[in-house]
XYZ file of C-alpha atoms in Angstrom:
604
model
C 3.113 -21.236 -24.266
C 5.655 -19.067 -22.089
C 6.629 -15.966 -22.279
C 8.761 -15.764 -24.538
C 9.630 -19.356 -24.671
C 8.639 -22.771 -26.269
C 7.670 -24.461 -22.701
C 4.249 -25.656 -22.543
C 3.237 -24.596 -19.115
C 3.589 -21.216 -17.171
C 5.173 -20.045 -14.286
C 3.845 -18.835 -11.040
C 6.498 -15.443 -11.313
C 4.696 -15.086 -15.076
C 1.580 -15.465 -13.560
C 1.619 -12.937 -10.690
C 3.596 -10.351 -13.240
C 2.553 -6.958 -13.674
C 1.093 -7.907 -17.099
C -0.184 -10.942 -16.571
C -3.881 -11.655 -16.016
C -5.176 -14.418 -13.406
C -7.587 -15.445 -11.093
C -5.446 -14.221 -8.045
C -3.526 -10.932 -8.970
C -5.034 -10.411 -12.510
C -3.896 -7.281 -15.048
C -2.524 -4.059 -12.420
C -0.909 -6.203 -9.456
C 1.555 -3.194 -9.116
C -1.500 -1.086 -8.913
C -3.390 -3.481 -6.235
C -0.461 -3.718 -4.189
C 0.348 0.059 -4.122
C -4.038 0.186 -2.650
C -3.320 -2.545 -0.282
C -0.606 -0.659 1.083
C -1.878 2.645 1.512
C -4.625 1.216 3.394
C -7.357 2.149 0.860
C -8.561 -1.056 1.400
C -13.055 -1.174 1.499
C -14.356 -1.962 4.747
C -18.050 -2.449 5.088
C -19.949 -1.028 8.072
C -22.142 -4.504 9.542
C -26.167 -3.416 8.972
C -26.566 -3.228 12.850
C -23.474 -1.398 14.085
C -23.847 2.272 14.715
C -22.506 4.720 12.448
C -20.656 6.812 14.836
C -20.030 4.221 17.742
C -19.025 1.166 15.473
C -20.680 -0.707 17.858
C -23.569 -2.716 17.898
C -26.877 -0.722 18.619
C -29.337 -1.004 21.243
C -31.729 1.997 20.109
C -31.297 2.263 16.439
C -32.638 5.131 14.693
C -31.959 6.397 11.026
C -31.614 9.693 9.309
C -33.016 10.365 5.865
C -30.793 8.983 4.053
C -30.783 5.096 5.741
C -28.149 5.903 8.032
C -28.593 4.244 10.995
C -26.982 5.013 14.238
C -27.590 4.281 17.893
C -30.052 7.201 19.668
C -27.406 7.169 22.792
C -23.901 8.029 20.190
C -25.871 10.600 17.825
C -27.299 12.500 20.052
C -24.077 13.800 22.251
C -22.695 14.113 18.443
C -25.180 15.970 16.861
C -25.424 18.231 20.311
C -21.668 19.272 19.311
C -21.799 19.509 15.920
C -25.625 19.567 14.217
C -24.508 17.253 10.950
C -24.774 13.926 9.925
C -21.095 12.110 10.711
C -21.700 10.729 7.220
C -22.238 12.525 4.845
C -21.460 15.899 6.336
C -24.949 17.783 5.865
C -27.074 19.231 8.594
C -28.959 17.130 10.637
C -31.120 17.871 13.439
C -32.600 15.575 16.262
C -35.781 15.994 15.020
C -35.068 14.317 11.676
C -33.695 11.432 13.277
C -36.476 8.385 12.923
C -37.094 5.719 15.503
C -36.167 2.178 14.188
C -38.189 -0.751 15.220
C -36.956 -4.116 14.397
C -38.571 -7.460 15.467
C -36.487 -10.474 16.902
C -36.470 -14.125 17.337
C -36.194 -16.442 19.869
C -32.278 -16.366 18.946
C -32.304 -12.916 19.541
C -31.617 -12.386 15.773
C -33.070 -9.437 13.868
C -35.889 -11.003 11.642
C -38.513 -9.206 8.896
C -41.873 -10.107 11.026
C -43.213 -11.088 8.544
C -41.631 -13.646 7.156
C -39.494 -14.139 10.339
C -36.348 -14.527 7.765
C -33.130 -13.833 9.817
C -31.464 -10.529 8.367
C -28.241 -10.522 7.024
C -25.465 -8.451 5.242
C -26.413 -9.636 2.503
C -30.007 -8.661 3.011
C -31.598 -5.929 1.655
C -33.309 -4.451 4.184
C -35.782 -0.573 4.567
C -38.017 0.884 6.771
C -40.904 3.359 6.321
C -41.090 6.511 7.537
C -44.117 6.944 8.861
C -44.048 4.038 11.258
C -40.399 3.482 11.514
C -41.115 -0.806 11.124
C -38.186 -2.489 9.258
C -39.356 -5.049 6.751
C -37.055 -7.331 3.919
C -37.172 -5.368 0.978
C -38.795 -8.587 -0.909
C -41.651 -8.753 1.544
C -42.459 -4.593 0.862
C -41.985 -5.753 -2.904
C -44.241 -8.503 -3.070
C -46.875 -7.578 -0.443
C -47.173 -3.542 -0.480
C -45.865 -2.773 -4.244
C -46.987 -5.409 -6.655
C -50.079 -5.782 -4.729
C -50.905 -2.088 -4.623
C -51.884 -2.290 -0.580
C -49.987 1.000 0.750
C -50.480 -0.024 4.649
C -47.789 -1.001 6.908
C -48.036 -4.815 7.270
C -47.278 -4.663 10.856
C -49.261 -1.642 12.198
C -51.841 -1.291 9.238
C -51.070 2.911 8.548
C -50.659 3.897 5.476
C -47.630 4.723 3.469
C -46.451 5.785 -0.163
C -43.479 5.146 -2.296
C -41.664 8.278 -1.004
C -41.476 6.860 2.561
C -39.364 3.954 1.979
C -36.303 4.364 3.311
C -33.095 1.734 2.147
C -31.182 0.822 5.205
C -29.010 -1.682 3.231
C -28.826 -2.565 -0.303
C -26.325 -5.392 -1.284
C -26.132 -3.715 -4.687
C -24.899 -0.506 -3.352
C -22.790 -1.178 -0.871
C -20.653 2.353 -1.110
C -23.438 3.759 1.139
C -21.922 1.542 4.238
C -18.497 2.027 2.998
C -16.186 3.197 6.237
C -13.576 5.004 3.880
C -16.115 7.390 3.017
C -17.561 8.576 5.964
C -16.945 12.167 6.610
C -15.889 11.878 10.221
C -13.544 9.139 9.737
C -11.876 11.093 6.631
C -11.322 14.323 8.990
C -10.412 12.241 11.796
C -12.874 14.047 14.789
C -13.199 11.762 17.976
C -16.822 10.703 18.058
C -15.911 10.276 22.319
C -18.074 12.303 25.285
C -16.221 13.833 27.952
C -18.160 11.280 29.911
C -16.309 8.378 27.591
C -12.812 10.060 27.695
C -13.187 10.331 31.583
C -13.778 6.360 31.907
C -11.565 5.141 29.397
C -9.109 7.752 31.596
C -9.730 6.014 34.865
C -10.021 2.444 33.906
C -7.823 -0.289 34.592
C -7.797 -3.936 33.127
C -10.830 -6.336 33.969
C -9.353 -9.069 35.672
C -12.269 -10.838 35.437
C -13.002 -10.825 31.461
C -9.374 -12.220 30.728
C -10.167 -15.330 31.745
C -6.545 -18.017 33.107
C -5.006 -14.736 31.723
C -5.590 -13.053 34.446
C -4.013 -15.228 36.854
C -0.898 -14.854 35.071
C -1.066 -10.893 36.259
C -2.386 -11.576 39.403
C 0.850 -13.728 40.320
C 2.813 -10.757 38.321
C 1.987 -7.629 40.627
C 2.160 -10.103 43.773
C 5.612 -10.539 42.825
C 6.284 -7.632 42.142
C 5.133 -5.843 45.049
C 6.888 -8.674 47.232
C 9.830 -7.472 45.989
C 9.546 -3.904 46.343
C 8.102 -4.333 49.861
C 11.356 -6.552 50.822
C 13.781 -3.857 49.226
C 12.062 -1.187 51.313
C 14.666 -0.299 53.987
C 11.916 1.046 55.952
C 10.025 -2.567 56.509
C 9.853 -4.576 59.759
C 10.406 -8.201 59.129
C 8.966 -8.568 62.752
C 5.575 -7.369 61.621
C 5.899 -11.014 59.467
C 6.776 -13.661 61.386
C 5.338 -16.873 60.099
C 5.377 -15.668 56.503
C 7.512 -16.777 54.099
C 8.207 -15.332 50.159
C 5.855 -15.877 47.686
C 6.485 -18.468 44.898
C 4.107 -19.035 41.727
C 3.269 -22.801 42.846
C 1.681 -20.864 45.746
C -0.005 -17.808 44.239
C -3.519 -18.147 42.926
C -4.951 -21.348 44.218
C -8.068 -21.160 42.928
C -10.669 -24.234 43.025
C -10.721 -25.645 39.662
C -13.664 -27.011 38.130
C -13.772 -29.983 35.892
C -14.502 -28.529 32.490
C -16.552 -31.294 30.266
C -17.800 -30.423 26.674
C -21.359 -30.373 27.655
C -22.833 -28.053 30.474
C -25.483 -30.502 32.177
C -27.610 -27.981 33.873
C -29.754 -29.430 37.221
C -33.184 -29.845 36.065
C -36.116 -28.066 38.055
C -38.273 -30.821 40.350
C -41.283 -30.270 37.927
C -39.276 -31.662 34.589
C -41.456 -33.796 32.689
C -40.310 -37.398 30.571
C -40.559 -35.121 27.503
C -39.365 -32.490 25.816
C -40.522 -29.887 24.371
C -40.943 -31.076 20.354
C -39.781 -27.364 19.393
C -36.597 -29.453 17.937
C -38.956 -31.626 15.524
C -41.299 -28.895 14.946
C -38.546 -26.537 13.386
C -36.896 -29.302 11.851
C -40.447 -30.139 9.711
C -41.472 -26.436 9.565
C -39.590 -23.344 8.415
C -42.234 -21.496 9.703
C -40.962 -21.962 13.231
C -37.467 -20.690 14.863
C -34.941 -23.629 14.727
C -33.962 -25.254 17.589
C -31.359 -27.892 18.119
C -31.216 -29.052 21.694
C -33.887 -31.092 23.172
C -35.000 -29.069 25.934
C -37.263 -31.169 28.840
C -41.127 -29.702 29.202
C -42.177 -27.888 32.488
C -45.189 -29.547 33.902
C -47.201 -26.950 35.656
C -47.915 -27.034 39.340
C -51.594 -29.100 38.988
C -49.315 -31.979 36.539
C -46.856 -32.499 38.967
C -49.055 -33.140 41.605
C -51.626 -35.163 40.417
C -48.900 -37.851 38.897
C -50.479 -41.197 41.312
C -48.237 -41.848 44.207
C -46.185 -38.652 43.731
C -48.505 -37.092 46.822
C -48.672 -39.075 49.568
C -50.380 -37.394 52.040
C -54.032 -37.585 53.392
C -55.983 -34.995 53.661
C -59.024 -34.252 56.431
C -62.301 -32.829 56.012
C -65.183 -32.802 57.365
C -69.151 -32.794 55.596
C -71.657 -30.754 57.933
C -75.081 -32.240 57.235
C -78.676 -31.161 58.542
C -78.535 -34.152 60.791
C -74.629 -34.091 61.815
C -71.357 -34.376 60.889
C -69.064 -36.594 58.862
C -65.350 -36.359 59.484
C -63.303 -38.451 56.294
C -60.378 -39.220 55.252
C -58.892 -38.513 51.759
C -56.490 -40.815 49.534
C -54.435 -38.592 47.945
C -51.900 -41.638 47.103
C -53.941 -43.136 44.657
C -56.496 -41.296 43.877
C -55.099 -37.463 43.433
C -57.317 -35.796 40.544
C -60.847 -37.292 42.512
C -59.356 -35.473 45.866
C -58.049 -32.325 44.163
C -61.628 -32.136 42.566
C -63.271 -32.382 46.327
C -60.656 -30.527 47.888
C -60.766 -27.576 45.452
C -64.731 -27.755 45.115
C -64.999 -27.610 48.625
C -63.340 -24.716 48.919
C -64.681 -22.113 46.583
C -68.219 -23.500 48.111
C -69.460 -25.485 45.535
C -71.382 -28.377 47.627
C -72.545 -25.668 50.547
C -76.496 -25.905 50.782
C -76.987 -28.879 47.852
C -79.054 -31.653 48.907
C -78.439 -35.355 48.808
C -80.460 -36.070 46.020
C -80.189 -40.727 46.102
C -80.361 -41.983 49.010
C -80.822 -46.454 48.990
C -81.072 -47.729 52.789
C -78.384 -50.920 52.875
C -76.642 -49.352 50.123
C -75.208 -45.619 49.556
C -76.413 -41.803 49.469
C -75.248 -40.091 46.997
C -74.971 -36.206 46.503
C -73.278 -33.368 44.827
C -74.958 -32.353 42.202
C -76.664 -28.603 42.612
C -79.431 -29.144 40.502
C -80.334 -31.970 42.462
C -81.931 -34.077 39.632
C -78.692 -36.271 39.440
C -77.774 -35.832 35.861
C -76.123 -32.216 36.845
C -73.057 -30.886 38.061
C -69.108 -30.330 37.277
C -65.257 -30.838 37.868
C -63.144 -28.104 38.661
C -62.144 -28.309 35.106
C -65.122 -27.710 33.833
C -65.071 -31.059 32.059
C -65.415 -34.994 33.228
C -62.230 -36.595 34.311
C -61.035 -39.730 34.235
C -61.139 -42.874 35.934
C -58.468 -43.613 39.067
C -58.684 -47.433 39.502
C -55.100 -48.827 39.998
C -54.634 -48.940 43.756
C -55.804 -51.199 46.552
C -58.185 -49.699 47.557
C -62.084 -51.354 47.381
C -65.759 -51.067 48.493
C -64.900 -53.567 51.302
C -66.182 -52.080 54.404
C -68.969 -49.210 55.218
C -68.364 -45.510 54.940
C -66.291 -45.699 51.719
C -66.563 -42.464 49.585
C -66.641 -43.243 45.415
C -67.342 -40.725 42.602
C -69.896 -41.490 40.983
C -70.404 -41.592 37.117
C -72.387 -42.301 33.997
C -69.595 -44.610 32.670
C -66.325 -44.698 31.976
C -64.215 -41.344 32.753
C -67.555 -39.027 33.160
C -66.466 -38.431 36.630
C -67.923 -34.687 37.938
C -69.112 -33.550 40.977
C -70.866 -36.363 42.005
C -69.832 -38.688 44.862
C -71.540 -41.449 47.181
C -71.004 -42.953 50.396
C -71.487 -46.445 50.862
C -73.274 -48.075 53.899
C -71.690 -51.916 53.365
C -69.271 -53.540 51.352
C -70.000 -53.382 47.789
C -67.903 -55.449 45.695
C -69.844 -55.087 42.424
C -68.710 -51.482 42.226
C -64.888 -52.518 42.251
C -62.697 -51.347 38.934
C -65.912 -49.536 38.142
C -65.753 -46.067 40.460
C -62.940 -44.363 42.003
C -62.641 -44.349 45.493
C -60.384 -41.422 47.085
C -61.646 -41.451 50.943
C -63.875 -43.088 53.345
C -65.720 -41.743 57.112
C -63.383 -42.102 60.117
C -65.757 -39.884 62.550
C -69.308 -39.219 62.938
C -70.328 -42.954 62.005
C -73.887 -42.469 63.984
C -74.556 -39.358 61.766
C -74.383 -42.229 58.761
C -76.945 -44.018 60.201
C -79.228 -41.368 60.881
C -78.639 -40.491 57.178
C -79.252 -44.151 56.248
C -82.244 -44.158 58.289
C -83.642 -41.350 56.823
C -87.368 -41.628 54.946
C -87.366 -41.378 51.559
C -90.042 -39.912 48.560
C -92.512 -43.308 47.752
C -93.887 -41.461 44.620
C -92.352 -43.096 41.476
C -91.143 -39.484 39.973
C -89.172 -39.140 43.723
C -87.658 -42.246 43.535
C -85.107 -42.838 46.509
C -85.098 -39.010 47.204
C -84.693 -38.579 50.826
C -87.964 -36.632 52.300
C -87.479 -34.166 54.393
C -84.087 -33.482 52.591
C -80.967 -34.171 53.567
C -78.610 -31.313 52.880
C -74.885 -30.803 52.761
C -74.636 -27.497 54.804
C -70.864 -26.992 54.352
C -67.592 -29.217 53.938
C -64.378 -27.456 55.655
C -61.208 -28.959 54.548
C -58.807 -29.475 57.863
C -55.640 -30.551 56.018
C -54.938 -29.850 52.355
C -52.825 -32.694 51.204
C -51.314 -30.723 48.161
C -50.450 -27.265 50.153
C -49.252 -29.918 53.058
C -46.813 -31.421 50.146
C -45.464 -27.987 48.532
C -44.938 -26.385 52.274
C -42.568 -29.737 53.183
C -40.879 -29.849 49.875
C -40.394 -26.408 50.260
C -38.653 -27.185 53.620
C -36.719 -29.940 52.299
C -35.749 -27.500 49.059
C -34.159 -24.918 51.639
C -32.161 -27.284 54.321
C -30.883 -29.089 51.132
C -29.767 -25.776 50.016
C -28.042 -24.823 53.471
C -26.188 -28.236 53.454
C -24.903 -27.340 50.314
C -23.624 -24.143 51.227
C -22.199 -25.727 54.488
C -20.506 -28.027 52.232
C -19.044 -26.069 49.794
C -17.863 -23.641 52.793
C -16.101 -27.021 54.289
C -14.627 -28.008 51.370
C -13.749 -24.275 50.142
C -10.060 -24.993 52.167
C -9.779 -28.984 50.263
C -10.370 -27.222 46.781
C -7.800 -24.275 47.293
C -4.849 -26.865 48.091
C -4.450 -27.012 44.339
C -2.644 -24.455 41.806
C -3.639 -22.470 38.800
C -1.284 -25.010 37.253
C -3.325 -27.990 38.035
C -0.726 -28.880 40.800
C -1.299 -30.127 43.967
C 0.850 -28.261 46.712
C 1.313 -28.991 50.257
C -1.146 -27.496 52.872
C -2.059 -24.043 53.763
C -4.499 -21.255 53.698
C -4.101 -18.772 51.575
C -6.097 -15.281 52.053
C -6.994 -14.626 48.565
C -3.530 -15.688 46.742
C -1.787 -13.172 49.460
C -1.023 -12.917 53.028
C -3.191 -11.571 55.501
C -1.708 -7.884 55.491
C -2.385 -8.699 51.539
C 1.169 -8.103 50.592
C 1.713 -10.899 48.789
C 2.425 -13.277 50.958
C 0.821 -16.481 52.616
C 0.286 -17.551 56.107
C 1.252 -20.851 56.804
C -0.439 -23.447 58.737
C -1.881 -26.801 59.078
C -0.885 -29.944 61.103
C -0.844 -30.693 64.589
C 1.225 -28.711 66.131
C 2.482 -26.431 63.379
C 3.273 -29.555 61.114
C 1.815 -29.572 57.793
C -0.291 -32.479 55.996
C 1.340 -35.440 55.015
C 1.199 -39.239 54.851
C 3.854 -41.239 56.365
C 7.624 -40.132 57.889
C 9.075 -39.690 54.486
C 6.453 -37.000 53.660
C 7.297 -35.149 56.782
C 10.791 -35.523 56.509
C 11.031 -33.972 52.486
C 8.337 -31.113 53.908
C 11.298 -30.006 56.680
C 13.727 -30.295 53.634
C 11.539 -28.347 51.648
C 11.339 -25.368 53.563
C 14.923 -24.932 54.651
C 15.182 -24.827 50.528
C 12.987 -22.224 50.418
C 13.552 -20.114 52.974
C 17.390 -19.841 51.919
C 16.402 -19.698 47.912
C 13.502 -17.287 48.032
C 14.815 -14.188 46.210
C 16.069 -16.308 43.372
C 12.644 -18.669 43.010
C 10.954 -14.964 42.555
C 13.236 -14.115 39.439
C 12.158 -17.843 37.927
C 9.361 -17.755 35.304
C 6.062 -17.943 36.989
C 4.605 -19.609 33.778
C 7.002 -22.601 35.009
C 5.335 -25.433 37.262
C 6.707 -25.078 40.592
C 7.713 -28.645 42.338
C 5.861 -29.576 45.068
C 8.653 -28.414 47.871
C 9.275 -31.404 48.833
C 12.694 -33.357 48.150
C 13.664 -36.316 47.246
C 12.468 -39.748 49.826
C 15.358 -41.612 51.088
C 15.826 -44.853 49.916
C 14.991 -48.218 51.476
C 17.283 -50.204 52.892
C 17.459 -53.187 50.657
C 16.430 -56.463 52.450
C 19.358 -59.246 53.107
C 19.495 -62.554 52.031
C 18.316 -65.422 54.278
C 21.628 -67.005 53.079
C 23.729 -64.009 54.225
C 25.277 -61.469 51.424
C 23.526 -58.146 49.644
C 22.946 -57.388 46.574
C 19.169 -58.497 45.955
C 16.805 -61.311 47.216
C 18.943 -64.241 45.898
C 22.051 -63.111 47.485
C 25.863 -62.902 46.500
C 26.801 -65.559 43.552
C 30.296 -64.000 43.296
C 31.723 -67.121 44.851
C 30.067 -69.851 42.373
């Protein structure tokens, strides 16, 4: 079965041989290898990178040939040169065609149509009339084998000739990066604009991540040293500063990092989520999602949860006979008041007559028709029933809504003139009179209609002139959690300004390091160098003698070793400065003798 041999297996050498043939090098390895070294090797151009900028685009357009490049690279290029960086031929600005692609909630580029995510794999046009890129399967299906020549996004028509191929997995040559003319010649595709920034930038700390700290404790170093070797520097100009070391460069607060980012949730978060996770899971109609995300409630859900508001509100109902000044439970009855309040104040009861009015009973009133079988919620709808509280029809002056059974509340409401028990668990009560008590007499005293059509229908009428809300219980609530929002915020800043000099105490190596301030990882002149302080008296933090006693040991070692901790590896952890704590003096023996607690047995 070898080459040339009776064994009955094959080498790897025979295998990868010029004339052998298998799955990994195959017949022309020589060949292959000779490709793969002259760099001929294919390179395929991603379906949304530019074509001159091989970079991502952010205003795609395409030439006439499915070319697509980004309207900010091609123009400056086609300014200079007037061809296509492709293929070579002339191109002008007017032939250039403005892409439009639809995304998803991802931010991926979809057909939308289908919604189906576009990939490299995807073969993917546009037409030319409209410039809308579909999935070459929904064109197929929808426009061709149907016969319907309109674009399926902006209904204009189209033929065959204006379907342009922006990727076809079967011909991928066309994206091929060995074969684009520019590339080939080797002309920079850079503005003067470009060539100046790329000529005046510097490194971005900020992008490199623990990286940068690394540099950051480089150049202070570095420029430590050169500003110590300067024969024109005044070591006066520094007197309390001492020479940098890496434990002391860089101490920025660090964060515990956890695997999942818990963000705060707003104060309107409801018990549930969203159900876009289900909904994509059972659909593939919808955009997946994979994190259950909380729901917002709007403004009017959060504040009509029951005991979430507990302020009263105030308002007053101007009769034809007087006025009635009540109070509003918000607390347990918050949809009935925001009905009132919000009725009330777009005018809704001005001028509408108490239309029931039952002498040892109740008036009742708010409905504009004035027939009693009118009227409606600021929702346009009945509302439900608000019964879990304490509150009853136990005394005179309490203010129901009334109803046609259960949940039909409206507009409607009564006021009661004595305790009426019967109506308990039956209406919702959300205020009763505190001023103006005679004017509910007068109104209870009132004549009323004898004729059986009139029944109970106060005559002359009584009429609710206006109703002038004096304290809004919901605007009351927003305004003081609003307060509470923005001292809770300035504590927090206060706090994390306090605690700003705690956090900084420890290193970019996850050290902790003695006290001291340090002006942005360098002195105060912002050579390099830190300023040091702390302690009573010019004595740094520490617990007990010991502490204090390895801190003065610590910095006669460094002030006499500074030049040679510079030349140490910064990437090494730095101690903490401090030596060694003396020993304690071991305790003696009650029966004389060292040695230990049970004394000297030398002599047994």
């Amino acid at each position: 079965m070898g080459k040339g041999t009776d064994k009955l297996y094959i080498t790897h050498s025979e295998w990868a041989s010029e004339d052998a043939f298998s799955a990994s090098r195959g017949s022309g390895a020589s060949s292959k290898a000779a490709a793969i070294a002259s760099g001929a090797t294919f390179k395929r151009l991603p379906y949304n990178f530019c074509a001159v900028s091989l970079q991502p685009f952010t205003h795609p357009v395409c030439a006439s040939d499915g070319t697509i490049f980004d309207l900010s690279h091609i123009l400056p290029w086609l300014k200079k040169h007037g061809t296509n960086p492709v293929t070579g031929a002339p191109l002008k600005s007017s032939d250039l065609i403005k892409l439009t692609l639809a995304k998803n909630e991802e931010g991926e580029y979809v057909d939308p149509v289908t919604y189906k995510v576009f990939t490299d794999n995807t073969h993917i046009v546009a037409l030319k009339t409209t410039g809308n890129v579909f999935a070459y399967d929904t064109v197929e299906r929808l426009n061709i084998k149907g016969k319907m020549w309109r674009d399926l996004v902006s209904d204009e028509e189209f033929t065959r000739a204006d379907i342009i191929t922006l990727q076809d997995p079967q011909n991928v040559a066309s994206r091929d990066l060995s074969r684009f003319k520019y590339l080939q010649d080797g002309v920079s595709t850079s503005t003067p604009e470009h060539e100046g920034e790329r000529a005046g930038a510097s490194v971005n700390l900020k992008a490199m991540g623990s990286s940068a700290k690394v540099l950051k404790a480089r150049e202070a170093v570095e420029k430590s040293r050169r500003e110590r070797q300067d024969p024109n520097r005044n070591p006066a100009l520094h007197p309390k500063t001492t020479a940098v070391t890496p434990s002391s460069i860089a101490r920025i607060p660090q964060k515990p990092t956890t695997a999942r980012s818990d963000h705060a949730l707003p104060h309107n978060a409801a018990q549930h989520t969203t159900g876009k996770a289900a909904a994509s899971f059972t659909s593939t109609g919808l955009t997946p999602h994979t994190s259950g995300e909380r729901a917002t409630l709007t403004e009017e859900e959060y504040l009509l949860k029951p005991r979430r508001v507990k302020n009263k509100g105030y308002a007053r109902i101007s009769t034809n006979v007087g006025d009635l000044n009540v109070e509003l439970q918000t607390e347990y009855a918050p949809r009935a008041v925001w009905n009132f309040v919000k009725l009330a104040q777009k005018g809704y009861y001005d001028g509408v007559d108490f239309h029931r009015n039952i002498r040892n009973f109740m008036i009742q009133g708010g409905d504009p028709t004035g027939t009693g079988k009118g009227g409606e919620s600021i929702w346009g709808k009945p509302f439900g029933d608000e019964l879990d509280g304490p509150l009853t029809h136990d005394a005179r002056g309490v203010i129901s809504m009334a109803n046609k059974g259960k949940n039909t509340n409206t507009s409607q409401f009564f006021i009661t003139y004595r305790p009426t028990p019967h109506l308990n668990h039956k209406h919702t009560i959300f205020g009763h009179v505190v001023g103006g008590l005679p004017t509910l007499s007068l109104l209870e005293n009132s004549p009323v209609s004898s004729s059986s059509s009139a029944e109970n229908r106060p005559s002359p009428p009584l009429t609710i002139t206006s109703i002038t809300i004096f304290v809004d219980p919901f605007a009351d609530f927003l305004a003081r959690e609003g307060q509470m929002a923005a001292e809770d915020r300035r504590k927090k800043d206060a706090d994390e300004g306090v605690g700003k000099g705690e956090e900084q105490i420890v290193t970019w190596t996850g050290r902790r390091v003695r006290r001291g301030t340090v002006s942005e990882g360098r002195g105060r002149d912002g050579d390099g160098e830190i300023d040091r302080e702390g302690g009573e008296g010019g004595e740094r933090g520490g617990v007990g003698k010991y502490l204090r006693q390895a801190a003065v040991a610590g910095d006669a070692a460094t002030s006499t070793a500074a030049v040679s901790a510079e030349d140490q590896s910064f990437l090494r952890e730095e101690g903490d400065g401090m030596g060694e704590p003396p020993r304690k003096k071991a305790k003696a023996a009650a029966g004389g003798g060292g040695g230990g607690g049970f004394g000297n047995f030398d002599n047994w």
